[in-house]
Tab-separated table of C-alpha atoms in Angstrom:
chain	number	residue	atom	x	y	z
P	1	MET	CA	-0.024	-0.174	-0.415
P	2	THR	CA	0.796	3.519	-0.724
P	3	VAL	CA	1.893	5.738	1.871
P	4	GLN	CA	-1.117	8.166	2.007
P	5	GLU	CA	-0.167	12.378	2.235
P	6	ARG	CA	-0.494	14.210	5.070
P	7	SER	CA	-4.069	16.247	4.277
P	8	GLU	CA	-6.400	17.840	6.534
P	9	HIS	CA	-9.218	16.092	4.900
P	10	LEU	CA	-7.254	12.480	5.556
P	11	GLY	CA	-10.013	9.390	5.814
P	12	VAL	CA	-12.762	13.171	6.467
P	13	LYS	CA	-17.209	12.013	6.603
P	14	GLU	CA	-19.879	14.121	4.980
P	15	ASN	CA	-21.775	14.815	7.649
P	16	LEU	CA	-20.628	13.488	10.582
P	17	THR	CA	-21.599	14.998	13.616
P	18	GLN	CA	-25.060	14.739	12.804
P	19	CYS	CA	-23.895	11.458	14.429
P	20	PHE	CA	-23.099	13.161	17.876
P	21	THR	CA	-25.593	16.188	19.909
P	22	GLN	CA	-25.274	19.814	20.152
P	23	GLN	CA	-24.327	18.397	23.690
P	24	GLU	CA	-21.731	16.608	22.824
P	25	SER	CA	-19.794	18.461	20.614
P	26	LEU	CA	-19.990	21.586	22.660
P	27	HIS	CA	-18.822	19.817	25.344
P	28	LEU	CA	-15.990	18.170	23.276
P	29	PHE	CA	-15.115	22.518	22.554
P	30	LYS	CA	-14.610	22.865	26.251
P	31	GLN	CA	-12.688	20.180	27.060
P	32	ILE	CA	-10.264	21.416	24.471
P	33	CYS	CA	-10.734	24.937	25.169
P	34	PHE	CA	-9.090	24.144	28.497
P	35	ASN	CA	-6.902	22.277	27.195
P	36	ARG	CA	-5.087	24.497	24.327
P	37	PHE	CA	-5.087	27.672	27.124
P	38	PHE	CA	-3.727	25.855	30.041
P	39	GLU	CA	-0.624	25.244	27.011
P	40	PHE	CA	-0.290	28.869	26.518
P	41	GLU	CA	-0.333	30.123	30.620
P	42	ALA	CA	2.380	26.306	30.667
P	43	ALA	CA	3.975	28.565	28.160
P	44	LYS	CA	4.391	31.917	28.909
P	45	ALA	CA	5.070	30.480	32.597
P	46	PHE	CA	8.001	28.731	31.147
P	47	GLU	CA	9.085	31.975	29.062
P	48	GLU	CA	8.510	33.580	32.692
P	49	LYS	CA	11.136	30.810	33.858
P	50	HIS	CA	8.614	29.603	37.057
P	51	ILE	CA	9.345	25.333	35.185
P	52	LYS	CA	12.635	25.499	35.570
P	53	MET	CA	12.371	21.602	33.439
P	54	PRO	CA	11.891	20.895	29.543
P	55	VAL	CA	8.619	21.289	28.844
P	56	TYR	CA	6.268	18.844	25.893
P	57	LEU	CA	3.062	21.043	25.375
P	58	SER	CA	0.554	19.450	23.039
P	59	VAL	CA	-0.863	22.996	21.205
P	60	GLY	CA	-2.371	21.513	17.856
P	61	GLN	CA	-2.532	18.339	19.306
P	62	GLU	CA	-4.683	19.030	22.738
P	63	HIS	CA	-8.152	18.088	20.443
P	64	ILE	CA	-7.329	14.490	20.227
P	65	PRO	CA	-7.734	13.367	23.756
P	66	ALA	CA	-10.473	15.539	23.756
P	67	ALA	CA	-12.515	14.042	21.654
P	68	ILE	CA	-11.128	10.389	22.748
P	69	ALA	CA	-12.255	10.591	25.940
P	70	ASN	CA	-15.664	11.855	25.373
P	71	VAL	CA	-16.465	8.682	23.619
P	72	LEU	CA	-14.010	6.067	25.926
P	73	GLU	CA	-14.918	5.812	29.399
P	74	LYS	CA	-11.562	5.452	32.003
P	75	PRO	CA	-9.235	3.946	30.275
P	76	MET	CA	-5.404	3.381	31.757
P	77	ILE	CA	-3.683	5.879	30.161
P	78	PHE	CA	-0.459	4.921	29.159
P	79	GLY	CA	0.786	8.723	27.385
P	80	GLN	CA	4.744	10.247	26.500
P	81	HIS	CA	5.081	13.827	25.355
P	82	ARG	CA	2.828	16.436	25.420
P	83	ALA	CA	0.243	13.845	27.869
P	84	HIS	CA	-0.963	17.346	29.770
P	85	SER	CA	-4.227	17.562	27.407
P	86	TYR	CA	-4.677	13.395	28.036
P	87	TYR	CA	-4.629	13.786	32.080
P	88	LEU	CA	-6.456	17.336	32.045
P	89	SER	CA	-9.499	15.254	29.626
P	90	PHE	CA	-9.624	12.053	31.289
P	91	GLY	CA	-10.498	14.224	34.575
P	92	GLY	CA	-6.309	15.304	35.690
P	93	SER	CA	-6.624	18.116	38.765
P	94	PRO	CA	-5.664	21.359	37.381
P	95	ASP	CA	-4.436	22.055	40.440
P	96	ALA	CA	-2.277	19.374	40.743
P	97	LEU	CA	-1.026	19.364	37.053
P	98	ILE	CA	0.353	23.002	37.986
P	99	ALA	CA	2.065	22.118	40.998
P	100	GLU	CA	3.856	18.930	39.418
P	101	LEU	CA	5.514	21.641	36.248
P	102	LEU	CA	6.372	24.446	38.902
P	103	HIS	CA	8.208	21.645	40.954
P	104	LYS	CA	5.842	21.273	43.660
P	105	PRO	CA	5.457	18.405	46.452
P	106	SER	CA	1.539	18.670	45.987
P	107	GLY	CA	1.812	18.148	42.103
P	108	CYS	CA	0.443	14.989	41.460
P	109	ALA	CA	3.821	13.309	40.138
P	110	GLN	CA	5.103	14.852	44.037
P	111	GLY	CA	6.755	17.309	41.293
P	112	MET	CA	9.258	14.787	40.614
P	113	GLY	CA	8.262	14.186	36.445
P	114	GLY	CA	7.650	17.377	35.608
P	115	SER	CA	6.043	17.636	32.408
P	116	ALA	CA	7.819	14.011	30.597
P	117	SER	CA	6.737	12.264	33.484
P	118	ILE	CA	2.662	12.404	34.100
P	119	HIS	CA	1.153	10.734	36.279
P	120	CYS	CA	-2.060	10.324	38.076
P	121	PRO	CA	-3.190	6.907	39.269
P	122	ASP	CA	-6.637	8.794	40.415
P	123	ILE	CA	-7.112	8.566	36.810
P	124	GLY	CA	-4.982	5.414	36.126
P	125	MET	CA	-2.783	7.497	34.076
P	126	PHE	CA	0.878	5.894	33.836
P	127	GLY	CA	3.575	8.332	33.779
P	128	HIS	CA	6.589	7.687	31.228
P	129	SER	CA	9.866	6.984	31.632
P	130	GLY	CA	11.902	8.241	29.003
P	131	LEU	CA	12.334	5.272	26.769
P	132	MET	CA	10.821	5.932	23.633
P	133	GLY	CA	8.314	4.481	23.052
P	134	ASP	CA	8.217	2.042	25.879
P	135	GLN	CA	4.895	2.582	27.278
P	136	VAL	CA	3.194	0.505	24.836
P	137	PRO	CA	4.685	-3.156	25.498
P	138	ILE	CA	3.949	-1.207	29.320
P	139	ALA	CA	0.274	-0.965	28.001
P	140	VAL	CA	0.046	-4.299	26.566
P	141	GLY	CA	0.935	-5.997	29.203
P	142	ALA	CA	-1.403	-3.878	32.263
P	143	ALA	CA	-4.446	-4.277	30.018
P	144	LEU	CA	-3.941	-8.028	29.313
P	145	ALA	CA	-3.223	-8.554	33.404
P	146	SER	CA	-6.773	-6.483	34.204
P	147	ASN	CA	-8.877	-7.780	31.680
P	148	LYS	CA	-9.526	-2.988	31.820
P	149	PRO	CA	-9.416	-1.196	28.324
P	150	ALA	CA	-6.209	0.867	28.003
P	151	ILE	CA	-4.717	3.355	25.845
P	152	THR	CA	-1.446	4.012	24.712
P	153	ILE	CA	-0.418	7.174	22.752
P	154	VAL	CA	3.153	7.335	20.789
P	155	GLY	CA	4.511	9.664	18.142
P	156	ASP	CA	4.791	8.727	14.860
P	157	ALA	CA	8.761	8.729	14.886
P	158	SER	CA	8.575	6.563	18.823
P	159	ALA	CA	6.509	3.766	17.128
P	160	GLU	CA	9.141	2.888	14.643
P	161	GLU	CA	10.758	1.367	18.157
P	162	ASP	CA	10.801	-2.469	17.822
P	163	TYR	CA	9.333	-3.574	20.376
P	164	VAL	CA	6.218	-1.433	20.235
P	165	TYR	CA	5.134	-4.198	17.063
P	166	GLY	CA	6.830	-7.092	19.494
P	167	ALA	CA	3.841	-5.868	21.866
P	168	MET	CA	1.203	-4.360	18.845
P	169	GLY	CA	1.582	-8.544	18.029
P	170	TYR	CA	0.802	-9.650	21.047
P	171	ALA	CA	-1.670	-7.650	22.034
P	172	VAL	CA	-4.087	-9.535	18.876
P	173	THR	CA	-2.751	-12.820	19.922
P	174	LYS	CA	-3.115	-12.777	23.527
P	175	ASN	CA	-6.656	-10.582	22.817
P	176	SER	CA	-5.132	-7.952	25.182
P	177	PRO	CA	-8.112	-4.559	25.216
P	178	VAL	CA	-5.736	-1.848	23.914
P	179	LEU	CA	-6.636	0.946	22.062
P	180	PHE	CA	-2.890	2.084	19.770
P	181	ILE	CA	-2.706	5.859	19.348
P	182	CYS	CA	-0.239	7.220	16.641
P	183	GLU	CA	-0.092	11.427	17.200
P	184	ASP	CA	1.672	11.297	13.511
P	185	ASN	CA	2.411	14.840	13.730
P	186	ASN	CA	5.178	13.470	10.552
P	187	LEU	CA	8.030	14.954	13.023
P	188	SER	CA	10.877	12.622	14.933
P	189	ILE	CA	12.164	16.402	16.110
P	190	LEU	CA	12.308	17.866	13.193
P	191	THR	CA	13.090	14.707	10.714
P	192	GLU	CA	10.385	14.000	8.339
P	193	VAL	CA	8.519	10.805	8.352
P	194	LYS	CA	9.599	10.113	4.438
P	195	THR	CA	13.478	10.720	4.900
P	196	ARG	CA	12.848	7.280	7.952
P	197	ARG	CA	11.195	6.055	6.121
P	198	SER	CA	8.588	4.695	3.402
P	199	TRP	CA	6.165	1.516	4.589
P	200	SER	CA	3.055	3.106	6.808
P	201	LEU	CA	2.488	2.015	10.713
P	202	VAL	CA	-1.402	1.045	9.344
P	203	ASP	CA	-0.798	-1.561	6.981
P	204	VAL	CA	2.518	-2.763	9.950
P	205	ALA	CA	-0.635	-2.884	12.066
P	206	ARG	CA	-3.122	-4.892	9.813
P	207	SER	CA	-0.815	-7.141	9.076
P	208	LEU	CA	-0.316	-8.089	12.648
P	209	GLY	CA	-4.311	-8.307	12.524
P	210	MET	CA	-5.509	-5.424	14.351
P	211	PRO	CA	-7.709	-3.349	12.598
P	212	ALA	CA	-6.591	0.499	11.618
P	213	VAL	CA	-7.160	3.873	10.743
P	214	ASP	CA	-5.251	6.486	9.112
P	215	ILE	CA	-7.162	9.290	9.617
P	216	THR	CA	-7.301	13.231	9.829
P	217	ASP	CA	-7.542	15.122	13.351
P	218	ASP	CA	-10.899	16.134	12.920
P	219	PRO	CA	-12.203	15.078	16.441
P	220	TRP	CA	-15.877	13.938	15.393
P	221	LEU	CA	-13.827	11.524	12.729
P	222	ILE	CA	-11.699	10.320	15.718
P	223	MET	CA	-14.786	10.142	17.763
P	224	HIS	CA	-16.382	7.934	15.659
P	225	HIS	CA	-13.358	5.958	15.407
P	226	VAL	CA	-12.685	5.077	18.801
P	227	ARG	CA	-16.667	4.788	19.416
P	228	GLU	CA	-16.254	2.132	16.592
P	229	PHE	CA	-13.303	0.717	17.898
P	230	LYS	CA	-13.811	0.431	21.361
P	231	GLN	CA	-15.671	-3.114	20.649
P	232	ASP	CA	-13.173	-4.664	19.003
P	233	LEU	CA	-9.705	-4.249	21.017
P	234	PRO	CA	-6.758	-3.439	19.788
P	235	ALA	CA	-6.937	-1.437	17.654
P	236	PHE	CA	-4.868	1.192	16.189
P	237	ILE	CA	-5.740	4.358	15.222
P	238	ASN	CA	-2.717	6.527	13.281
P	239	ILE	CA	-4.332	10.420	13.816
P	240	ARG	CA	-2.234	12.823	11.392
P	241	THR	CA	-1.465	15.866	12.943
P	242	CYS	CA	-0.275	19.131	13.308
P	243	ARG	CA	1.951	20.366	16.002
P	244	HIS	CA	2.286	23.922	16.051
P	245	LEU	CA	5.182	24.791	19.039
P	246	TRP	CA	9.003	22.542	18.689
P	247	HIS	CA	9.136	19.042	19.974
P	248	ALA	CA	10.282	20.644	23.948
P	249	GLY	CA	9.431	24.173	24.832
P	250	VAL	CA	7.974	26.725	23.372
P	251	GLY	CA	9.092	28.048	20.366
P	252	THR	CA	7.696	27.348	16.561
P	253	ASP	CA	9.525	26.757	13.169
P	254	GLY	CA	6.782	28.540	11.225
P	255	PRO	CA	3.081	28.346	10.807
P	256	PRO	CA	1.805	24.472	10.977
P	257	GLU	CA	0.234	23.000	7.783
P	258	TRP	CA	-3.760	23.091	8.943
P	259	ASN	CA	-5.010	24.413	12.077
P	260	ARG	CA	-7.358	22.044	14.279
P	261	PHE	CA	-8.468	24.706	16.537
P	262	GLU	CA	-9.767	26.699	13.643
P	263	ILE	CA	-11.620	24.549	11.401
P	264	ILE	CA	-13.059	22.386	14.321
P	265	LYS	CA	-14.075	26.766	15.655
P	266	GLU	CA	-15.866	27.432	11.789
P	267	HIS	CA	-17.778	23.685	12.148
P	268	LEU	CA	-19.001	24.751	14.572
P	269	HIS	CA	-20.452	28.272	14.386
P	270	ASN	CA	-21.940	26.689	10.124
P	271	ILE	CA	-24.225	24.670	12.735
P	272	GLY	CA	-25.176	27.764	14.705
P	273	LEU	CA	-23.516	27.344	17.775
P	274	LYS	CA	-21.454	30.409	17.168
P	275	HIS	CA	-22.335	32.652	20.094
P	276	GLU	CA	-21.813	28.795	22.358
P	277	VAL	CA	-18.506	28.604	20.615
P	278	GLU	CA	-17.901	32.786	21.919
P	279	MET	CA	-18.621	32.021	25.318
P	280	ILE	CA	-16.894	28.943	26.031
P	281	GLU	CA	-13.877	30.051	24.643
P	282	HIS	CA	-14.309	33.381	26.287
P	283	ASN	CA	-14.788	31.680	29.925
P	284	ALA	CA	-12.177	28.754	29.237
P	285	ARG	CA	-9.770	31.536	29.191
P	286	LYS	CA	-10.732	32.955	31.906
P	287	GLU	CA	-11.331	30.098	34.424
P	288	VAL	CA	-7.406	28.757	33.211
P	289	ARG	CA	-5.513	31.959	34.122
P	290	GLY	CA	-7.660	31.950	37.117
P	291	LEU	CA	-5.992	28.446	37.288
P	292	TRP	CA	-1.902	29.427	37.264
P	293	GLU	CA	-2.765	32.715	38.802
P	294	LYS	CA	-3.655	31.180	42.403
P	295	HIS	CA	0.250	28.589	42.152
P	296	LEU	CA	2.958	31.770	39.967
P	297	PRO	CA	3.921	34.407	42.625
P	298	LYS	CA	2.333	37.015	42.558
P	299	GLN	CA	4.517	39.580	40.788
């Protein structure tokens, strides 16, 4: 199979939003806004040197966990980089995450994990060790041992580690209930996929015997496939997305290929929810700013 080109329209189905209520779509957008503005405040705190360790921010990808959490209840979560939005979308305390990023003992990992290792047993989220992709075999083992569903999230580079495929194959053999998510932003720090490989992650997943799709990062499309696959795990979803900021840090290498946040807003406006969208965005900015101000030193 030829590797498909990146596109903001890849796999999109017409009238898909009609499969979800307006309440579901607005709940989705509320979480997206909270995630996004949380990350902007984290970036500001990093620039002002309140955060001393590297940060891995999910700006541009914050809608993916919001979509997954909207249709998948209480899985075990095994993330890696840019995991703040997974923590927030699945019910983690924003105060505890702020404290974690500020290296305080009241943080979700007692201030010792930082941005790269978001850990919270209260929501079933398990911190990352730093070894690229090692959360995948751990997720497979945890799901197999507990018979509880798990999601494990990798980037397009981490997914190239050899033990990832061994774990995926074992999940199929043992029917381990894992949803494998690849947030494919086409970059390993700055090296594009076409430089690293000519084969498709989705083809590999299918060859192992699991259902798999290659789609763009439209949140309704993500919800559709997660809802479809959650009864048939293990399964693999490759999500083409755009990283707006650096791999680590708060810089940018230029505008993204597409801006999904603005596309989402435009779509909600078109279905008659412009007023609700404006209110949600305004309130989320205000709420998140207030949360961070509680934790930062007074000016």
